[in-house]
PDB file of C-alpha atoms in Angstrom:
ATOM      1  CA  MET A   1      -3.927  -9.827  -4.397  1.00 90.00           C
ATOM      2  CA  VAL A   2      -5.437  -7.235  -1.859  1.00 92.00           C
ATOM      3  CA  THR A   3      -4.757  -3.732  -3.306  1.00 95.00           C
ATOM      4  CA  ILE A   4      -4.773  -0.670  -1.191  1.00 97.00           C
ATOM      5  CA  LEU A   5      -4.931   2.854  -3.358  1.00 97.00           C
ATOM      6  CA  LEU A   6      -3.994   6.091  -2.614  1.00 97.00           C
ATOM      7  CA  LYS A   7      -6.219   8.497  -4.239  1.00 96.00           C
ATOM      8  CA  PRO A   8      -6.206  12.473  -4.412  1.00 96.00           C
ATOM      9  CA  LEU A   9      -8.854  14.706  -3.383  1.00 97.00           C
ATOM     10  CA  ALA A  10      -9.906  17.828  -5.136  1.00 96.00           C
ATOM     11  CA  ASN A  11      -8.763  19.807  -1.847  1.00 96.00           C
ATOM     12  CA  GLY A  12      -5.432  18.472  -2.041  1.00 95.00           C
ATOM     13  CA  GLY A  13      -5.443  15.551   0.764  1.00 97.00           C
ATOM     14  CA  TRP A  14      -5.642  11.977  -0.342  1.00 97.00           C
ATOM     15  CA  SER A  15      -7.763   9.155   0.501  1.00 98.00           C
ATOM     16  CA  ILE A  16      -7.114   5.322   1.362  1.00 98.00           C
ATOM     17  CA  CYS A  17      -9.359   3.061  -0.275  1.00 97.00           C
ATOM     18  CA  ARG A  18      -9.771  -1.015  -0.331  1.00 94.00           C
ATOM     19  CA  LEU A  19     -12.231  -2.539  -2.821  1.00 89.00           C
ATOM     20  CA  HIS A  20     -13.613   0.883  -4.073  1.00 88.00           C
ATOM     21  CA  ILE A  21     -14.461   1.748  -0.173  1.00 96.00           C
ATOM     22  CA  THR A  22     -12.496   4.772   1.216  1.00 97.00           C
ATOM     23  CA  LEU A  23     -11.322   3.960   4.698  1.00 97.00           C
ATOM     24  CA  PHE A  24      -9.589   7.106   5.267  1.00 97.00           C
ATOM     25  CA  SER A  25      -9.952  10.751   3.895  1.00 97.00           C
ATOM     26  CA  ASP A  26      -8.334  13.890   3.875  1.00 97.00           C
ATOM     27  CA  LEU A  27      -4.966  13.012   5.127  1.00 98.00           C
ATOM     28  CA  GLN A  28      -1.616  14.932   3.901  1.00 97.00           C
ATOM     29  CA  LEU A  29       0.117  12.545   1.349  1.00 96.00           C
ATOM     30  CA  GLY A  30       3.084  11.614   3.725  1.00 96.00           C
ATOM     31  CA  ALA A  31       0.784  10.218   6.420  1.00 97.00           C
ATOM     32  CA  ALA A  32      -1.147   8.517   3.854  1.00 97.00           C
ATOM     33  CA  ILE A  33       1.596   6.473   2.671  1.00 96.00           C
ATOM     34  CA  LYS A  34       2.596   5.561   5.977  1.00 96.00           C
ATOM     35  CA  LEU A  35      -1.089   4.290   7.291  1.00 97.00           C
ATOM     36  CA  ALA A  36      -1.358   2.573   3.695  1.00 97.00           C
ATOM     37  CA  ARG A  37       2.090   0.564   4.102  1.00 95.00           C
ATOM     38  CA  GLU A  38       1.482  -0.199   7.770  1.00 95.00           C
ATOM     39  CA  MET A  39      -2.223  -1.682   6.737  1.00 95.00           C
ATOM     40  CA  ALA A  40      -0.973  -3.397   3.899  1.00 94.00           C
ATOM     41  CA  ARG A  41       1.951  -4.859   6.189  1.00 93.00           C
ATOM     42  CA  ASP A  42      -0.502  -5.779   8.925  1.00 94.00           C
ATOM     43  CA  GLU A  43      -2.833  -7.417   6.271  1.00 92.00           C
ATOM     44  CA  PHE A  44       0.175  -9.550   4.800  1.00 92.00           C
ATOM     45  CA  GLN A  45       1.697 -10.484   8.468  1.00 91.00           C
ATOM     46  CA  ARG A  46      -1.594 -11.315  10.214  1.00 93.00           C
ATOM     47  CA  LEU A  47      -3.544 -12.986   7.574  1.00 91.00           C
ATOM     48  CA  GLY A  48      -0.828 -14.213   4.719  1.00 89.00           C
ATOM     49  CA  ARG A  49      -2.665 -12.002   1.997  1.00 89.00           C
ATOM     50  CA  GLU A  50      -0.440 -10.570  -0.737  1.00 93.00           C
ATOM     51  CA  THR A  51      -0.936  -7.057  -0.312  1.00 93.00           C
ATOM     52  CA  ARG A  52       0.457  -3.824  -2.239  1.00 94.00           C
ATOM     53  CA  VAL A  53      -0.081  -0.301  -2.224  1.00 96.00           C
ATOM     54  CA  GLU A  54      -0.477   1.930  -4.989  1.00 96.00           C
ATOM     55  CA  MET A  55      -1.131   5.573  -6.112  1.00 95.00           C
ATOM     56  CA  PRO A  56      -1.887   7.091  -9.663  1.00 92.00           C
ATOM     57  CA  GLY A  57       1.286   8.714 -10.892  1.00 91.00           C
ATOM     58  CA  PRO A  58       1.581  11.026 -13.992  1.00 90.00           C
ATOM     59  CA  SER A  59       1.812   8.363 -16.627  1.00 94.00           C
ATOM     60  CA  SER A  60       1.125   5.221 -14.670  1.00 94.00           C
ATOM     61  CA  THR A  61       0.453   3.574 -11.661  1.00 93.00           C
ATOM     62  CA  LEU A  62       3.279   3.708  -8.762  1.00 94.00           C
ATOM     63  CA  VAL A  63       3.519   0.577  -6.419  1.00 94.00           C
ATOM     64  CA  LEU A  64       4.438   2.125  -3.143  1.00 94.00           C
ATOM     65  CA  ALA A  65       4.859  -1.207  -1.142  1.00 93.00           C
ATOM     66  CA  SER A  66       4.643  -4.562  -1.982  1.00 93.00           C
ATOM     67  CA  TYR A  67       4.057  -7.665   0.214  1.00 92.00           C
ATOM     68  CA  THR A  68       4.197 -10.917  -1.750  1.00 90.00           C
ATOM     69  CA  HIS A  69       5.022 -14.916  -1.051  1.00 85.00           C
ATOM     70  CA  GLY A  70       7.237 -16.184  -3.523  1.00 63.00           C
ATOM     71  CA  VAL A  71      10.503 -15.489  -5.440  1.00 40.00           C
ATOM     72  CA  VAL A  72      13.172 -13.550  -3.720  1.00 35.00           C
ATOM     73  CA  THR A  73      13.889 -10.175  -5.735  1.00 39.00           C
ATOM     74  CA  PRO A  74      16.453  -7.561  -4.734  1.00 37.00           C
ATOM     75  CA  ALA A  75      13.595  -5.340  -3.505  1.00 43.00           C
ATOM     76  CA  GLN A  76      12.453  -7.931  -1.424  1.00 42.00           C
ATOM     77  CA  GLY A  77      15.302  -9.022   0.115  1.00 41.00           C
ATOM     78  CA  ALA A  78      16.852 -12.188   1.504  1.00 37.00           C
ATOM     79  CA  THR A  79      13.399 -13.386   3.608  1.00 40.00           C
ATOM     80  CA  GLY A  80      11.197 -13.671   0.727  1.00 41.00           C
ATOM     81  CA  GLN A  81       8.871 -11.535   2.189  1.00 47.00           C
ATOM     82  CA  GLY A  82       7.893  -8.214   0.468  1.00 48.00           C
ATOM     83  CA  ARG A  83       9.109  -4.886   1.788  1.00 48.00           C
ATOM     84  CA  ASP A  84       8.455  -1.135   0.912  1.00 44.00           C
ATOM     85  CA  VAL A  85      10.090  -0.146  -2.656  1.00 46.00           C
ATOM     86  CA  LEU A  86       9.851   3.694  -2.552  1.00 45.00           C
ATOM     87  CA  ALA A  87      10.751   5.748   0.915  1.00 41.00           C
ATOM     88  CA  ALA A  88       7.771   8.407   2.003  1.00 41.00           C
TER      89      ALA A  88
END
């Protein structure tokens, strides 16, 4: 599974990381969430890799989007393909 991670910056901005590499930095939270979801959806659709977007929460990690193959859950809908699970 590919994980795209949102990380807070000291200046109040957010960065988008993959495999400990910062891809984008100093974004507003809404823009960072939107871009990270687009990246995850694109990775899933083009390459078929299961992908998720996470960000740190106050007590645990929040999953903002998950694109997976397999068992259909209410959050995934009827197609079996993952969908965003938290609105920006």
